[in-house]
mmCIF file of C-alpha atoms and ligand atoms in Angstrom:
data_model
loop_
_atom_site.group_PDB
_atom_site.id
_atom_site.type_symbol
_atom_site.label_atom_id
_atom_site.label_comp_id
_atom_site.label_asym_id
_atom_site.label_seq_id
_atom_site.Cartn_x
_atom_site.Cartn_y
_atom_site.Cartn_z
ATOM 1 C CA MET A 1 -17.248 -25.729 4.992
ATOM 2 C CA LEU A 2 -14.531 -28.029 3.457
ATOM 3 C CA MET A 3 -13.040 -26.383 0.092
ATOM 4 C CA TRP A 4 -14.309 -28.847 -3.023
ATOM 5 C CA LEU A 5 -11.951 -30.428 -5.311
ATOM 6 C CA THR A 6 -12.393 -31.555 -8.752
ATOM 7 C CA ARG A 7 -11.605 -35.258 -9.350
ATOM 8 C CA GLU A 8 -7.740 -34.042 -10.760
ATOM 9 C CA GLU A 9 -7.243 -32.140 -7.622
ATOM 10 C CA GLU A 10 -8.462 -35.064 -5.186
ATOM 11 C CA ARG A 11 -5.951 -37.712 -7.257
ATOM 12 C CA ILE A 12 -3.028 -35.082 -6.877
ATOM 13 C CA LEU A 13 -3.846 -34.800 -3.004
ATOM 14 C CA GLY A 14 -3.667 -38.402 -2.880
ATOM 15 C CA GLY A 15 -0.614 -38.760 -4.568
ATOM 16 C CA GLU A 16 -0.795 -39.589 -8.190
ATOM 17 C CA LYS A 17 1.496 -37.030 -9.187
ATOM 18 C CA GLY A 18 4.655 -37.636 -6.757
ATOM 19 C CA PHE A 19 5.273 -36.541 -3.362
ATOM 20 C CA ALA A 20 5.658 -32.759 -4.515
ATOM 21 C CA ALA A 21 2.490 -31.994 -5.904
ATOM 22 C CA GLN A 22 0.829 -33.615 -2.718
ATOM 23 C CA LYS A 23 2.896 -31.857 -0.161
ATOM 24 C CA ALA A 24 1.793 -28.469 -2.654
ATOM 25 C CA MET A 25 -2.235 -29.667 -2.993
ATOM 26 C CA GLU A 26 -2.060 -30.195 0.851
ATOM 27 C CA ILE A 27 -0.823 -26.584 1.332
ATOM 28 C CA LEU A 28 -3.496 -25.302 -0.874
ATOM 29 C CA VAL A 29 -5.733 -27.557 0.410
ATOM 30 C CA ALA A 30 -5.117 -26.521 4.327
ATOM 31 C CA LEU A 31 -5.022 -22.399 3.103
ATOM 32 C CA GLY A 32 -8.593 -22.885 1.028
ATOM 33 C CA ASP A 33 -10.075 -24.640 4.094
ATOM 34 C CA ILE A 34 -8.465 -22.188 6.975
ATOM 35 C CA PHE A 35 -9.981 -19.135 5.008
ATOM 36 C CA GLY A 36 -13.290 -20.876 3.815
ATOM 37 C CA ALA A 37 -12.479 -21.151 0.193
ATOM 38 C CA ASP A 38 -15.305 -22.872 -2.145
ATOM 39 C CA ARG A 39 -12.534 -24.163 -4.661
ATOM 40 C CA LEU A 40 -8.991 -23.483 -6.608
ATOM 41 C CA ILE A 41 -8.855 -20.878 -9.095
ATOM 42 C CA PRO A 42 -6.116 -21.191 -12.235
ATOM 43 C CA VAL A 43 -3.323 -18.380 -11.939
ATOM 44 C CA GLY A 44 -1.592 -16.753 -14.354
ATOM 45 C CA SER A 45 1.974 -16.412 -12.956
ATOM 46 C CA VAL A 46 3.012 -17.008 -9.374
ATOM 47 C CA GLN A 47 6.094 -14.753 -7.286
ATOM 48 C CA VAL A 48 7.971 -17.012 -4.655
ATOM 49 C CA SER A 49 8.875 -14.940 -1.491
ATOM 50 C CA GLY A 50 11.486 -16.167 1.115
ATOM 51 C CA VAL A 51 14.279 -16.437 -1.728
ATOM 52 C CA SER A 52 17.404 -14.787 0.402
ATOM 53 C CA TYR A 53 19.766 -17.438 2.787
ATOM 54 C CA LYS A 54 19.413 -14.885 5.538
ATOM 55 C CA THR A 55 15.385 -14.847 6.263
ATOM 56 C CA ILE A 56 14.787 -18.879 5.386
ATOM 57 C CA GLY A 57 18.460 -20.747 6.440
ATOM 58 C CA ASP A 58 18.961 -24.065 6.265
ATOM 59 C CA GLU A 59 15.251 -24.859 7.463
ATOM 60 C CA GLY A 60 13.996 -23.262 4.641
ATOM 61 C CA LEU A 61 16.406 -24.804 2.464
ATOM 62 C CA LYS A 62 16.184 -28.195 3.892
ATOM 63 C CA TRP A 63 11.719 -27.837 2.717
ATOM 64 C CA LEU A 64 12.538 -26.640 -0.906
ATOM 65 C CA GLU A 65 15.280 -29.226 -1.521
ATOM 66 C CA SER A 66 12.516 -31.885 0.128
ATOM 67 C CA LEU A 67 10.411 -30.487 -3.249
ATOM 68 C CA ARG A 68 12.802 -31.411 -5.777
ATOM 69 C CA GLY A 69 10.972 -33.499 -8.861
ATOM 70 C CA GLY A 70 8.201 -31.334 -8.189
ATOM 71 C CA LYS A 71 7.842 -28.438 -11.666
ATOM 72 C CA ALA A 72 6.034 -25.469 -12.177
ATOM 73 C CA VAL A 73 3.044 -26.072 -14.435
ATOM 74 C CA VAL A 74 2.827 -22.127 -14.815
ATOM 75 C CA GLU A 75 5.031 -18.754 -15.087
ATOM 76 C CA ALA A 76 6.907 -18.745 -11.793
ATOM 77 C CA THR A 77 9.616 -15.790 -10.696
ATOM 78 C CA LEU A 78 11.653 -15.628 -7.276
ATOM 79 C CA ASN A 79 12.040 -12.210 -4.767
ATOM 80 C CA PRO A 80 15.716 -10.854 -4.106
ATOM 81 C CA ALA A 81 17.669 -13.368 -2.558
ATOM 82 C CA GLY A 82 20.784 -12.229 -0.197
ATOM 83 C CA MET A 83 23.127 -11.683 -2.594
ATOM 84 C CA ASP A 84 24.308 -10.958 -6.468
ATOM 85 C CA LEU A 85 23.837 -13.904 -8.022
ATOM 86 C CA GLU A 86 27.308 -12.903 -10.216
ATOM 87 C CA ARG A 87 28.999 -10.224 -8.055
ATOM 88 C CA TRP A 88 28.745 -11.859 -4.380
ATOM 89 C CA GLU A 89 32.256 -11.586 -3.627
ATOM 90 C CA GLU A 90 32.410 -8.061 -4.840
ATOM 91 C CA MET A 91 29.483 -7.548 -2.048
ATOM 92 C CA GLY A 92 31.607 -9.125 0.692
ATOM 93 C CA ILE A 93 28.857 -11.899 1.239
ATOM 94 C CA PRO A 94 30.978 -14.484 3.231
ATOM 95 C CA LYS A 95 31.333 -17.559 1.571
ATOM 96 C CA ALA A 96 29.589 -19.688 3.724
ATOM 97 C CA PHE A 97 26.282 -17.388 3.364
ATOM 98 C CA ALA A 98 26.725 -17.818 -0.722
ATOM 99 C CA ASP A 99 26.853 -21.672 -0.717
ATOM 100 C CA GLY A 100 23.359 -21.643 0.777
ATOM 101 C CA GLN A 101 22.136 -19.419 -0.913
ATOM 102 C CA LEU A 102 23.328 -21.072 -4.219
ATOM 103 C CA ARG A 103 21.515 -24.160 -2.577
ATOM 104 C CA ILE A 104 18.491 -21.858 -2.603
ATOM 105 C CA ILE A 105 18.474 -20.608 -6.194
ATOM 106 C CA ALA A 106 19.343 -24.267 -7.610
ATOM 107 C CA ALA A 107 16.323 -26.023 -5.195
ATOM 108 C CA PHE A 108 14.368 -23.468 -6.764
ATOM 109 C CA GLN A 109 15.717 -24.329 -10.743
ATOM 110 C CA SER A 110 15.152 -27.761 -10.325
ATOM 111 C CA MET A 111 11.184 -27.183 -9.939
ATOM 112 C CA GLY A 112 11.246 -25.006 -12.789
ATOM 113 C CA ILE A 113 11.171 -21.595 -10.479
ATOM 114 C CA GLN A 114 13.077 -19.289 -12.794
ATOM 115 C CA PRO A 115 16.038 -17.673 -10.944
ATOM 116 C CA LEU A 116 14.198 -14.138 -11.787
ATOM 117 C CA CYS A 117 14.727 -12.831 -8.731
ATOM 118 C CA THR A 118 13.198 -9.428 -8.144
ATOM 119 C CA CYS A 119 10.293 -7.783 -6.653
ATOM 120 C CA THR A 120 9.767 -5.490 -9.630
ATOM 121 C CA PRO A 121 8.461 -9.036 -12.115
ATOM 122 C CA TYR A 122 5.884 -5.843 -13.598
ATOM 123 C CA LEU A 123 9.101 -3.953 -15.107
ATOM 124 C CA LEU A 124 10.441 -7.058 -16.446
ATOM 125 C CA GLY A 125 7.473 -7.777 -18.691
ATOM 126 C CA ASN A 126 5.449 -9.876 -16.331
ATOM 127 C CA PHE A 127 2.712 -7.714 -16.388
ATOM 128 C CA PRO A 128 -0.960 -9.445 -15.531
ATOM 129 C CA ARG A 129 -4.197 -8.453 -17.483
ATOM 130 C CA LEU A 130 -7.125 -6.886 -15.515
ATOM 131 C CA GLY A 131 -9.057 -9.547 -13.454
ATOM 132 C CA GLU A 132 -6.365 -11.905 -13.740
ATOM 133 C CA HIS A 133 -5.862 -13.828 -10.462
ATOM 134 C CA LEU A 134 -1.944 -14.417 -9.423
ATOM 135 C CA ALA A 135 -0.214 -15.947 -6.639
ATOM 136 C CA TRP A 136 2.150 -13.311 -6.130
ATOM 137 C CA SER A 137 3.772 -13.159 -2.161
ATOM 138 C CA GLU A 138 6.226 -9.720 -2.157
ATOM 139 C CA SER A 139 4.174 -7.460 -0.205
ATOM 140 C CA SER A 140 4.915 -4.521 -2.681
ATOM 141 C CA ALA A 141 4.105 -6.262 -5.460
ATOM 142 C CA VAL A 142 1.017 -7.571 -4.654
ATOM 143 C CA CYS A 143 -0.191 -3.787 -3.454
ATOM 144 C CA PHE A 144 1.572 -2.318 -7.055
ATOM 145 C CA ALA A 145 -0.571 -5.707 -9.284
ATOM 146 C CA ASN A 146 -3.794 -5.345 -7.163
ATOM 147 C CA SER A 147 -4.155 -1.870 -6.973
ATOM 148 C CA VAL A 148 -2.390 -0.111 -10.076
ATOM 149 C CA LEU A 149 -2.400 -3.310 -12.786
ATOM 150 C CA GLY A 150 -6.325 -4.215 -11.472
ATOM 151 C CA ALA A 151 -4.281 -8.208 -10.828
ATOM 152 C CA ARG A 152 -6.301 -10.288 -8.117
ATOM 153 C CA THR A 153 -3.414 -11.600 -5.751
ATOM 154 C CA ASN A 154 -3.489 -12.243 -2.032
ATOM 155 C CA ARG A 155 -0.211 -11.746 -0.346
ATOM 156 C CA GLU A 156 0.902 -15.562 -0.546
ATOM 157 C CA GLY A 157 3.676 -16.626 1.987
ATOM 158 C CA GLY A 158 6.483 -18.550 0.419
ATOM 159 C CA PRO A 159 4.816 -21.723 1.000
ATOM 160 C CA SER A 160 2.055 -20.850 -0.485
ATOM 161 C CA ALA A 161 3.470 -19.599 -3.726
ATOM 162 C CA VAL A 162 6.009 -22.493 -4.174
ATOM 163 C CA ALA A 163 2.464 -24.366 -3.810
ATOM 164 C CA SER A 164 0.959 -22.564 -6.216
ATOM 165 C CA ALA A 165 3.647 -22.680 -8.853
ATOM 166 C CA LEU A 166 3.543 -26.493 -8.308
ATOM 167 C CA ILE A 167 -0.141 -26.966 -9.402
ATOM 168 C CA GLY A 168 -1.374 -23.298 -11.202
ATOM 169 C CA LYS A 169 -3.626 -22.840 -8.508
ATOM 170 C CA THR A 170 -4.843 -20.820 -5.609
ATOM 171 C CA PRO A 171 -7.909 -20.569 -3.464
ATOM 172 C CA ARG A 172 -10.636 -18.876 -4.336
ATOM 173 C CA PHE A 173 -11.028 -16.529 -0.749
ATOM 174 C CA GLY A 174 -9.983 -12.663 -0.105
ATOM 175 C CA TYR A 175 -8.442 -10.272 -2.860
ATOM 176 C CA HIS A 176 -9.582 -12.836 -5.607
ATOM 177 C CA LEU A 177 -13.182 -11.866 -4.507
ATOM 178 C CA PRO A 178 -14.925 -8.280 -5.739
ATOM 179 C CA GLU A 179 -16.768 -8.346 -2.569
ATOM 180 C CA ASN A 180 -12.987 -7.632 -0.544
ATOM 181 C CA ARG A 181 -11.889 -4.985 -2.806
ATOM 182 C CA ARG A 182 -14.083 -2.169 -1.510
ATOM 183 C CA PRO A 183 -13.210 0.685 -0.500
ATOM 184 C CA THR A 184 -12.782 0.788 3.683
ATOM 185 C CA LEU A 185 -11.230 3.759 4.319
ATOM 186 C CA ARG A 186 -11.195 7.144 2.670
ATOM 187 C CA ILE A 187 -8.043 9.193 2.469
ATOM 188 C CA ASP A 188 -7.546 12.863 1.019
ATOM 189 C CA VAL A 189 -4.466 14.199 -0.089
ATOM 190 C CA PRO A 190 -4.783 18.377 -0.981
ATOM 191 C CA ILE A 191 -0.954 18.509 -0.921
ATOM 192 C CA ILE A 192 1.255 18.559 -4.166
ATOM 193 C CA LEU A 193 3.795 15.829 -3.810
ATOM 194 C CA LYS A 194 6.730 16.170 -5.473
ATOM 195 C CA ASP A 195 8.458 13.022 -6.558
ATOM 196 C CA SER A 196 8.625 9.366 -5.063
ATOM 197 C CA PHE A 197 10.467 10.178 -2.302
ATOM 198 C CA ASP A 198 7.145 11.935 -1.397
ATOM 199 C CA PHE A 199 4.905 9.534 -2.445
ATOM 200 C CA SER A 200 6.844 6.505 -0.267
ATOM 201 C CA LEU A 201 6.240 8.972 2.468
ATOM 202 C CA LEU A 202 2.647 8.979 1.986
ATOM 203 C CA GLY A 203 2.166 5.441 1.913
ATOM 204 C CA TYR A 204 3.986 4.896 5.251
ATOM 205 C CA VAL A 205 1.347 6.804 6.723
ATOM 206 C CA ILE A 206 -1.791 5.902 5.215
ATOM 207 C CA GLY A 207 -0.502 2.733 6.430
ATOM 208 C CA LEU A 208 -0.185 3.121 9.821
ATOM 209 C CA GLU A 209 -3.729 4.186 9.844
ATOM 210 C CA ALA A 210 -5.237 1.427 7.131
ATOM 211 C CA LYS A 211 -3.580 -1.329 8.760
ATOM 212 C CA ASN A 212 -5.320 -4.437 6.480
ATOM 213 C CA ARG A 213 -8.647 -1.727 5.368
ATOM 214 C CA VAL A 214 -8.337 -1.211 1.495
ATOM 215 C CA PRO A 215 -7.587 2.989 1.194
ATOM 216 C CA PHE A 216 -9.911 4.845 -1.313
ATOM 217 C CA ILE A 217 -7.448 7.709 -2.246
ATOM 218 C CA GLY A 218 -9.146 10.868 -3.398
ATOM 219 C CA ARG A 219 -7.829 13.251 -6.492
ATOM 220 C CA MET A 220 -4.886 14.025 -6.044
ATOM 221 C CA GLY A 221 -3.835 18.023 -5.850
ATOM 222 C CA ARG A 222 -5.145 19.348 -8.607
ATOM 223 C CA TYR A 223 -6.448 17.734 -12.397
ATOM 224 C CA GLY A 224 -4.682 17.018 -14.633
ATOM 225 C CA TYR A 225 -2.024 15.671 -12.288
ATOM 226 C CA ILE A 226 -0.034 12.774 -13.738
ATOM 227 C CA ILE A 227 1.524 9.690 -11.232
ATOM 228 C CA ALA A 228 4.118 8.176 -12.238
ATOM 229 C CA ARG A 229 4.567 4.583 -12.797
ATOM 230 C CA ASP A 230 7.638 4.380 -9.996
ATOM 231 C CA GLU A 231 5.903 6.704 -7.661
ATOM 232 C CA LEU A 232 2.483 4.216 -7.194
ATOM 233 C CA LYS A 233 5.685 1.604 -7.199
ATOM 234 C CA ALA A 234 7.189 3.363 -4.075
ATOM 235 C CA LEU A 235 3.623 4.081 -2.531
ATOM 236 C CA SER A 236 2.621 0.142 -2.876
ATOM 237 C CA ALA A 237 5.742 -0.448 -0.885
ATOM 238 C CA SER A 238 5.779 1.713 1.986
ATOM 239 C CA LEU A 239 1.351 1.089 2.375
ATOM 240 C CA ALA A 240 2.625 -2.634 2.995
ATOM 241 C CA ALA A 241 5.329 -1.953 5.001
ATOM 242 C CA SER A 242 3.736 0.203 8.072
ATOM 243 C CA GLY A 243 0.213 -1.080 7.496
ATOM 244 C CA SER A 244 -0.592 -4.557 5.440
ATOM 245 C CA VAL A 245 -2.069 -2.747 2.869
ATOM 246 C CA ALA A 246 -2.655 -4.889 -0.205
ATOM 247 C CA LEU A 247 -4.600 -2.867 -2.171
ATOM 248 C CA PHE A 248 -5.526 0.786 -2.510
ATOM 249 C CA HIS A 249 -7.824 2.944 -4.929
ATOM 250 C CA MET A 250 -6.588 6.459 -6.606
ATOM 251 C CA GLU A 251 -8.851 8.729 -7.661
ATOM 252 C CA GLY A 252 -8.606 9.006 -11.542
ATOM 253 C CA ILE A 253 -5.799 6.519 -11.590
ATOM 254 C CA THR A 254 -6.564 3.322 -10.961
ATOM 255 C CA PRO A 255 -8.455 1.078 -12.821
ATOM 256 C CA GLU A 256 -11.134 0.280 -10.087
ATOM 257 C CA ALA A 257 -11.427 3.598 -8.466
ATOM 258 C CA SER A 258 -14.604 4.709 -10.216
ATOM 259 C CA MET A 259 -16.416 1.080 -8.939
ATOM 260 C CA ALA A 260 -14.571 1.947 -5.397
ATOM 261 C CA LYS A 261 -16.014 5.271 -5.692
ATOM 262 C CA ARG A 262 -19.671 4.381 -6.196
ATOM 263 C CA SER A 263 -19.315 1.842 -3.840
ATOM 264 C CA LEU A 264 -18.198 4.655 -1.310
ATOM 265 C CA ARG A 265 -20.940 7.149 -1.816
ATOM 266 C CA LEU A 266 -23.134 3.626 -1.173
ATOM 267 C CA ARG A 267 -21.582 3.576 2.598
ATOM 268 C CA MET A 268 -20.583 7.243 3.346
ATOM 269 C CA GLN A 269 -21.562 7.378 6.626
ATOM 270 C CA GLU A 270 -19.973 3.935 8.079
ATOM 271 C CA ILE A 271 -16.272 5.067 6.479
ATOM 272 C CA GLU A 272 -13.645 6.340 8.267
ATOM 273 C CA ARG A 273 -12.526 9.683 6.429
ATOM 274 C CA LEU A 274 -8.666 10.956 6.749
ATOM 275 C CA ARG A 275 -6.652 13.726 5.787
ATOM 276 C CA ILE A 276 -2.863 13.709 5.565
ATOM 277 C CA GLU A 277 -0.904 16.932 5.411
ATOM 278 C CA ARG A 278 2.367 18.375 4.756
ATOM 279 C CA GLN A 279 3.342 17.905 8.258
ATOM 280 C CA ASP A 280 2.438 14.339 8.469
ATOM 281 C CA LEU A 281 5.143 13.471 5.995
ATOM 282 C CA GLU A 282 8.201 15.610 7.720
ATOM 283 C CA ARG A 283 7.128 13.648 10.732
ATOM 284 C CA ALA A 284 7.097 10.217 9.253
ATOM 285 C CA ARG A 285 10.408 11.040 7.492
ATOM 286 C CA GLU A 286 11.671 12.304 10.931
ATOM 287 C CA ASN A 287 10.739 9.248 13.087
ATOM 288 C CA LEU A 288 12.105 6.618 10.792
ATOM 289 C CA SER A 289 15.792 8.142 11.006
ATOM 290 C CA THR A 290 18.168 7.015 13.482
ATOM 291 C CA ALA A 291 21.266 7.986 12.090
ATOM 292 C CA SER A 292 23.152 11.116 11.692
ATOM 293 C CA GLU A 293 24.178 12.436 8.237
ATOM 294 C CA ASP A 294 27.994 12.288 9.238
ATOM 295 C CA GLU A 295 27.407 8.900 10.094
ATOM 296 C CA VAL A 296 26.454 7.245 6.727
ATOM 297 C CA ASP A 297 28.721 4.772 5.486
ATOM 298 C CA LEU A 298 26.246 3.198 2.429
ATOM 299 C CA VAL A 299 23.962 5.446 0.422
ATOM 300 C CA ALA A 300 21.244 2.124 -0.552
ATOM 301 C CA PHE A 301 19.033 2.914 -3.333
ATOM 302 C CA GLY A 302 16.352 0.427 -5.278
ATOM 303 C CA CYS A 303 13.611 -0.594 -2.740
ATOM 304 C CA PRO A 304 11.499 -1.621 -4.974
ATOM 305 C CA HIS A 305 14.018 -2.353 -7.122
ATOM 306 C CA ALA A 306 14.768 0.612 -9.486
ATOM 307 C CA SER A 307 13.580 0.681 -12.749
ATOM 308 C CA LEU A 308 15.257 2.503 -15.800
ATOM 309 C CA GLU A 309 13.881 5.348 -15.589
ATOM 310 C CA GLU A 310 15.591 5.271 -11.771
ATOM 311 C CA LEU A 311 19.097 5.184 -12.842
ATOM 312 C CA ARG A 312 19.202 7.356 -15.789
ATOM 313 C CA LEU A 313 18.086 9.799 -12.748
ATOM 314 C CA ILE A 314 20.896 8.416 -10.137
ATOM 315 C CA ALA A 315 23.502 8.536 -12.819
ATOM 316 C CA GLY A 316 22.614 12.284 -14.287
ATOM 317 C CA LEU A 317 22.725 13.261 -10.974
ATOM 318 C CA LEU A 318 25.962 11.734 -10.405
ATOM 319 C CA HIS A 319 27.624 12.409 -13.903
ATOM 320 C CA GLY A 320 31.059 13.790 -13.830
ATOM 321 C CA LYS A 321 31.253 13.595 -9.506
ATOM 322 C CA ARG A 322 33.089 11.580 -7.350
ATOM 323 C CA LEU A 323 32.043 9.820 -3.864
ATOM 324 C CA LYS A 324 33.860 10.409 -0.996
ATOM 325 C CA ARG A 325 36.301 7.386 -0.216
ATOM 326 C CA ARG A 326 34.553 6.231 3.477
ATOM 327 C CA VAL A 327 30.683 6.038 1.510
ATOM 328 C CA LYS A 328 29.733 3.186 -1.007
ATOM 329 C CA LEU A 329 26.290 4.162 -3.090
ATOM 330 C CA TRP A 330 24.358 0.713 -3.761
ATOM 331 C CA ILE A 331 21.609 0.761 -5.740
ATOM 332 C CA PHE A 332 19.614 -2.715 -6.130
ATOM 333 C CA THR A 333 17.759 -3.658 -9.519
ATOM 334 C CA SER A 334 16.949 -6.855 -11.261
ATOM 335 C CA LEU A 335 19.411 -8.386 -14.044
ATOM 336 C CA GLY A 336 17.107 -7.352 -16.466
ATOM 337 C CA ILE A 337 17.032 -3.762 -16.350
ATOM 338 C CA ARG A 338 20.037 -3.654 -15.041
ATOM 339 C CA ARG A 339 21.293 -5.215 -18.511
ATOM 340 C CA ILE A 340 19.513 -2.206 -20.336
ATOM 341 C CA ALA A 341 20.496 0.376 -18.188
ATOM 342 C CA GLU A 342 24.389 -1.007 -18.917
ATOM 343 C CA ARG A 343 23.598 -0.587 -22.965
ATOM 344 C CA CYS A 344 21.863 2.819 -22.084
ATOM 345 C CA GLY A 345 25.246 3.997 -20.679
ATOM 346 C CA TYR A 346 23.669 4.420 -17.462
ATOM 347 C CA ILE A 347 25.977 2.005 -15.051
ATOM 348 C CA HIS A 348 29.239 3.208 -16.516
ATOM 349 C CA ALA A 349 27.892 6.731 -15.243
ATOM 350 C CA ILE A 350 27.709 5.746 -11.678
ATOM 351 C CA GLU A 351 30.564 3.555 -11.669
ATOM 352 C CA ALA A 352 32.284 5.877 -12.784
ATOM 353 C CA ALA A 353 31.435 8.192 -10.282
ATOM 354 C CA GLY A 354 32.348 4.876 -7.269
ATOM 355 C CA GLY A 355 29.127 3.961 -7.137
ATOM 356 C CA ARG A 356 28.440 -0.295 -7.548
ATOM 357 C CA ILE A 357 25.036 -1.278 -9.679
ATOM 358 C CA TYR A 358 24.002 -4.799 -8.000
ATOM 359 C CA ALA A 359 21.020 -7.291 -9.360
ATOM 360 C CA ASP A 360 18.877 -10.232 -7.647
ATOM 361 C CA THR A 361 19.366 -9.217 -3.991
ATOM 362 C CA CYS A 362 18.231 -5.992 -1.731
ATOM 363 C CA MET A 363 19.478 -3.829 0.584
ATOM 364 C CA VAL A 364 16.991 -5.738 3.535
ATOM 365 C CA VAL A 365 17.003 -9.163 2.829
ATOM 366 C CA SER A 366 21.262 -9.015 2.041
ATOM 367 C CA PRO A 367 23.249 -9.516 5.495
ATOM 368 C CA LEU A 368 24.435 -5.697 4.942
ATOM 369 C CA GLY A 369 24.941 -5.739 8.847
ATOM 370 C CA GLU A 370 27.385 -8.550 9.356
ATOM 371 C CA ILE A 371 29.404 -6.923 5.393
ATOM 372 C CA GLY A 372 30.425 -4.355 8.658
ATOM 373 C CA PHE A 373 27.514 -1.057 7.516
ATOM 374 C CA GLU A 374 27.211 0.871 10.247
ATOM 375 C CA ALA A 375 24.482 3.625 9.183
ATOM 376 C CA ILE A 376 22.913 3.415 5.628
ATOM 377 C CA ALA A 377 20.963 6.310 3.704
ATOM 378 C CA VAL A 378 17.772 5.510 1.693
ATOM 379 C CA ASN A 379 15.211 7.026 0.294
ATOM 380 C CA SER A 380 12.176 4.182 0.512
ATOM 381 C CA ALA A 381 10.014 3.972 3.562
ATOM 382 C CA LYS A 382 9.700 0.521 3.059
ATOM 383 C CA ALA A 383 13.832 0.095 3.036
ATOM 384 C CA ALA A 384 13.831 2.103 6.663
ATOM 385 C CA VAL A 385 11.021 0.295 8.688
ATOM 386 C CA TYR A 386 12.699 -2.785 7.829
ATOM 387 C CA LEU A 387 16.506 -1.602 8.799
ATOM 388 C CA SER A 388 15.092 -0.422 11.966
ATOM 389 C CA ALA A 389 13.652 -3.432 12.721
ATOM 390 C CA LEU A 390 16.541 -5.275 12.508
ATOM 391 C CA ASN A 391 18.041 -2.439 14.322
ATOM 392 C CA LYS A 392 21.479 -2.863 12.915
ATOM 393 C CA PRO A 393 22.521 -0.934 10.714
ATOM 394 C CA LYS A 394 21.161 2.695 11.535
ATOM 395 C CA VAL A 395 18.862 4.903 9.377
ATOM 396 C CA ILE A 396 18.702 8.358 7.531
ATOM 397 C CA LEU A 397 15.807 8.329 5.228
ATOM 398 C CA ALA A 398 15.345 11.551 2.889
ATOM 399 C CA SER A 399 14.882 11.995 -1.100
ATOM 400 C CA THR A 400 17.082 10.724 -3.538
ATOM 401 C CA GLU A 401 19.274 14.059 -4.312
ATOM 402 C CA GLN A 402 19.469 14.172 -0.490
ATOM 403 C CA CYS A 403 21.333 10.617 -0.364
ATOM 404 C CA ILE A 404 23.347 11.573 -2.780
ATOM 405 C CA ARG A 405 24.983 14.674 -1.805
ATOM 406 C CA MET A 406 25.513 13.020 1.320
ATOM 407 C CA ALA A 407 27.749 10.427 -0.516
ATOM 408 C CA MET A 408 29.553 13.476 -2.565
ATOM 409 C CA ASN A 409 32.677 14.645 -1.647
ATOM 410 C CA SER A 410 31.506 18.687 -1.802
HETATM 411 FE FE1 F3S B 1 11.864 -4.980 -2.667
HETATM 412 FE FE2 F3S B 1 14.052 -5.905 -0.989
HETATM 413 FE FE3 F3S B 1 12.736 -3.552 -1.364
HETATM 414 S S1 F3S B 1 12.490 -7.025 -1.708
HETATM 415 S S2 F3S B 1 10.631 -3.816 -2.097
HETATM 416 S S3 F3S B 1 13.904 -4.004 -2.866
HETATM 417 S S4 F3S B 1 12.797 -4.446 0.759
#
């Protein structure tokens, strides 16, 4: 059955509101028809991926420029670009790459899409309400928004997210429907996790098994165990990287967990149950590490983009210390968080030790191989998965403290 359209939507499809809106409506209608959506629903905000010149190249740029004249009708922001939009020369980005990247940003801006390039818009005030429909595309942000915030979004592709920004709607299917938000896998984690790094490994291990299922993670460790937002951020990112998990429930933590537990009880017999032990996490860390410590020439943090608390932690670890001359330490975050961190003194502490904080970009979508790095130490399983897939540079996966020790003189 084809998706039902209102009169206004039909007129947009007929070209009444211009070429860009017509193309956007064509994308949404095609998507809705393919996935059996019954209608379009309004979205509260849009987050667009496919922003880096490294990933979309000249073809993507041409497509974006063909949409000039379209205007976003809802709050819309971008995923990280291929470089720090202000400090790209300092990063060593080639001029031709920078030219292409700046044209991409200009094309988005001409459509009223804000050049706020981050995979963590929820750290910067774009904080969706429980049950709010969104059209977000960055996989870690989608998983965080669905699971931790209780919003409703599919994992949009770049073009469908742009289309949603121009129309303000998305087809109603997938995670917008309550029946698709029920758990389909039960996970037991009888170990105490120490920090975000452990959560990142846990997400990687669960994602491998879960693929695109909806895991329900039973109560972790012990009652009263507090899980920080940054730990859930790390978990969301790696769940979506090793599998394509877009929603999980965690007992006592996520907003739909009680509903999910009730639904689980009714279907106990048909649901697979898995247990994750400490050795599973250690095995994952080893499998994702392809470099040795003495090869490391870059330590990179901020996948997903670093929060203020993570910058504070790193500033504290680096305070009064000096990095090895041949090893760089780069932290990726959003422009907004960098500005706040500047006022808090964290940037000064990190830069005094020899580190750098870059905004608008990240270690995966910037051309680090072309810049010349050979081996990167990261504290994020998602970064390790994506960098390993590119094959160069090599990767070593370790905790924040271990990564910093690799970058130190002593
Ligand atoms: Fe964000 Fe880049 Fe990691 S987009 S989640 S920092 S790969």
